[in-house]
């Protein structure tokens, strides 16, 4: 079979358009990954919710997940609740420090640290399941948990 000049041109044009489209897509995705950088825009106001004030729905979710470390969010429409659990610990006396809660262009970043019991605290043999519930304004952004 013999191809005329027109057919070769069409094949090259289609191939060229496919390469151009792929290049544009990669460029677009590359730019979007730059715009989702974790550059801090501002600190967010937050409240640590006391155990007595945690909604039953959230308590049920914590109970299901408490054995292993976990991170989750829950929204009631008005507020967003960010829950960080550190899983089963051998004994009590643990606390959780909120290092930062801030927003970026596309995300809310939350950093916490598990603090161990003081050296002079008497450890009981009972395991504990430390967690914290943080309440913020219900922003339409994904919550991420970057390393401290």
Short mmCIF file of C-alpha atoms in Angstrom, two decimals:
data_model
loop_
_atom_site.label_atom_id
_atom_site.label_comp_id
_atom_site.label_asym_id
_atom_site.label_seq_id
_atom_site.Cartn_x
_atom_site.Cartn_y
_atom_site.Cartn_z
CA UNK A 1 0.00 0.00 0.00
CA UNK A 2 1.28 3.39 -0.88
CA UNK A 3 0.61 6.45 1.19
CA UNK A 4 0.25 9.79 -0.43
CA UNK A 5 1.59 12.96 1.04
CA UNK A 6 -1.82 13.83 2.45
CA UNK A 7 -2.01 10.69 4.60
CA UNK A 8 1.46 11.20 6.08
CA UNK A 9 0.57 14.79 6.89
CA UNK A 10 -2.65 13.67 8.64
CA UNK A 11 -0.79 11.05 10.70
CA UNK A 12 1.87 13.60 11.70
CA UNK A 13 -0.78 16.20 12.50
CA UNK A 14 -2.74 13.79 14.71
CA UNK A 15 0.46 12.64 16.42
CA UNK A 16 1.56 16.25 16.89
CA UNK A 17 -1.79 17.22 18.39
CA UNK A 18 -1.65 14.24 20.75
CA UNK A 19 1.85 15.22 21.89
CA UNK A 20 0.77 18.85 22.29
CA UNK A 21 -2.31 17.82 24.31
CA UNK A 22 -0.21 15.56 26.56
CA UNK A 23 2.33 18.33 27.09
CA UNK A 24 -0.40 20.85 27.97
CA UNK A 25 -2.00 18.41 30.42
CA UNK A 26 1.30 17.75 32.14
CA UNK A 27 1.94 21.48 32.31
CA UNK A 28 -1.48 22.11 33.79
CA UNK A 29 -1.07 19.41 36.44
CA UNK A 30 2.43 20.60 37.20
CA UNK A 31 1.17 24.12 37.81
CA UNK A 32 -1.70 22.93 39.96
CA UNK A 33 0.66 21.00 42.21
CA UNK A 34 2.66 24.18 42.74
CA UNK A 35 -0.48 26.10 43.73
CA UNK A 36 -1.34 23.51 46.41
CA UNK A 37 1.87 24.19 48.28
CA UNK A 38 1.65 24.22 52.02
CA UNK A 39 2.46 27.93 52.27
CA UNK A 40 0.77 29.19 55.41
CA UNK A 41 -1.80 31.93 54.80
CA UNK A 42 -3.04 32.47 58.35
CA UNK A 43 -3.50 30.83 61.73
CA UNK A 44 -7.04 29.62 62.35
CA UNK A 45 -8.97 30.14 65.54
CA UNK A 46 -9.83 26.83 67.16
CA UNK A 47 -11.30 25.38 70.30
CA UNK A 48 -10.31 22.11 71.94
CA UNK A 49 -13.60 20.40 72.70
CA UNK A 50 -13.89 18.96 76.22
CA UNK A 51 -14.94 15.33 76.50
CA UNK A 52 -18.27 16.35 78.01
CA UNK A 53 -19.09 18.48 74.95
CA UNK A 54 -18.19 16.01 72.19
CA UNK A 55 -21.20 15.11 70.05
CA UNK A 56 -22.40 11.50 70.32
CA UNK A 57 -21.76 10.88 66.58
CA UNK A 58 -18.12 11.83 67.07
CA UNK A 59 -17.81 9.77 70.27
CA UNK A 60 -19.09 6.72 68.37
CA UNK A 61 -16.52 7.22 65.59
CA UNK A 62 -13.70 7.63 68.12
CA UNK A 63 -14.76 4.45 69.91
CA UNK A 64 -14.61 2.53 66.60
CA UNK A 65 -11.13 3.80 65.71
CA UNK A 66 -9.39 4.25 69.08
CA UNK A 67 -7.19 1.11 69.03
CA UNK A 68 -4.96 2.47 66.23
CA UNK A 69 -3.68 5.99 65.50
CA UNK A 70 -6.19 7.90 63.37
CA UNK A 71 -7.07 11.29 61.94
CA UNK A 72 -10.55 12.27 60.80
CA UNK A 73 -12.87 15.19 60.27
CA UNK A 74 -16.55 15.61 60.94
CA UNK A 75 -18.81 18.49 59.95
CA UNK A 76 -22.19 19.39 61.37
CA UNK A 77 -22.76 22.16 58.83
CA UNK A 78 -21.74 24.98 61.15
CA UNK A 79 -18.39 23.71 62.38
CA UNK A 80 -15.68 21.30 61.31
CA UNK A 81 -14.36 18.94 63.97
CA UNK A 82 -10.85 17.59 63.54
CA UNK A 83 -10.07 14.49 65.56
CA UNK A 84 -6.57 13.12 66.09
CA UNK A 85 -6.14 9.87 68.01
CA UNK A 86 -2.86 8.27 69.01
CA UNK A 87 -4.06 4.70 69.46
CA UNK A 88 -3.59 2.41 72.42
CA UNK A 89 -0.96 3.50 74.94
CA UNK A 90 0.30 1.35 77.79
CA UNK A 91 -0.87 3.41 80.73
CA UNK A 92 -2.28 6.86 81.36
CA UNK A 93 -0.95 10.36 81.86
CA UNK A 94 -0.77 11.31 78.18
CA UNK A 95 -1.80 14.66 76.76
CA UNK A 96 -1.90 16.14 73.30
CA UNK A 97 -0.46 19.49 72.35
CA UNK A 98 -1.89 21.43 69.38
CA UNK A 99 1.16 22.87 67.64
CA UNK A 100 -0.55 24.61 64.73
CA UNK A 101 -3.90 24.98 62.98
CA UNK A 102 -3.60 27.10 59.85
CA UNK A 103 -4.90 27.38 56.33
CA UNK A 104 -3.18 27.39 52.98
CA UNK A 105 -4.66 28.17 49.61
CA UNK A 106 -6.39 24.78 49.38
CA UNK A 107 -6.04 23.05 52.75
CA UNK A 108 -6.31 23.30 56.50
CA UNK A 109 -3.16 22.04 58.21
CA UNK A 110 -3.24 20.58 61.69
CA UNK A 111 -0.15 19.59 63.67
CA UNK A 112 -0.32 17.92 67.08
CA UNK A 113 2.11 16.15 69.37
CA UNK A 114 1.49 13.36 71.86
CA UNK A 115 3.11 14.20 75.19
CA UNK A 116 3.99 11.29 77.45
CA UNK A 117 3.38 11.05 81.15
CA UNK A 118 5.74 12.87 83.47
CA UNK A 119 8.57 10.69 84.79
CA UNK A 120 7.29 10.97 88.34
CA UNK A 121 3.69 10.01 87.43
CA UNK A 122 2.58 6.63 88.65
CA UNK A 123 1.53 4.46 85.73
CA UNK A 124 -1.50 2.26 86.11
CA UNK A 125 -1.69 -0.98 84.20
CA UNK A 126 -4.77 0.26 82.37
CA UNK A 127 -4.22 1.23 78.73
CA UNK A 128 -5.34 4.65 77.53
CA UNK A 129 -6.45 5.93 74.13
CA UNK A 130 -5.44 9.60 73.91
CA UNK A 131 -7.24 11.75 71.36
CA UNK A 132 -8.13 15.38 70.83
CA UNK A 133 -11.12 17.03 69.18
CA UNK A 134 -10.50 20.44 67.63
CA UNK A 135 -13.40 22.66 66.53
CA UNK A 136 -12.98 25.26 63.79
CA UNK A 137 -15.15 27.28 61.44
CA UNK A 138 -16.56 25.04 58.70
CA UNK A 139 -14.24 26.00 55.81
CA UNK A 140 -14.63 24.18 52.51
CA UNK A 141 -11.05 22.90 52.46
CA UNK A 142 -9.43 19.51 52.90
CA UNK A 143 -7.72 18.91 56.24
CA UNK A 144 -4.16 17.60 56.09
CA UNK A 145 -1.82 16.55 58.87
CA UNK A 146 1.75 17.50 57.86
CA UNK A 147 4.62 16.19 59.96
CA UNK A 148 5.74 18.57 62.69
#
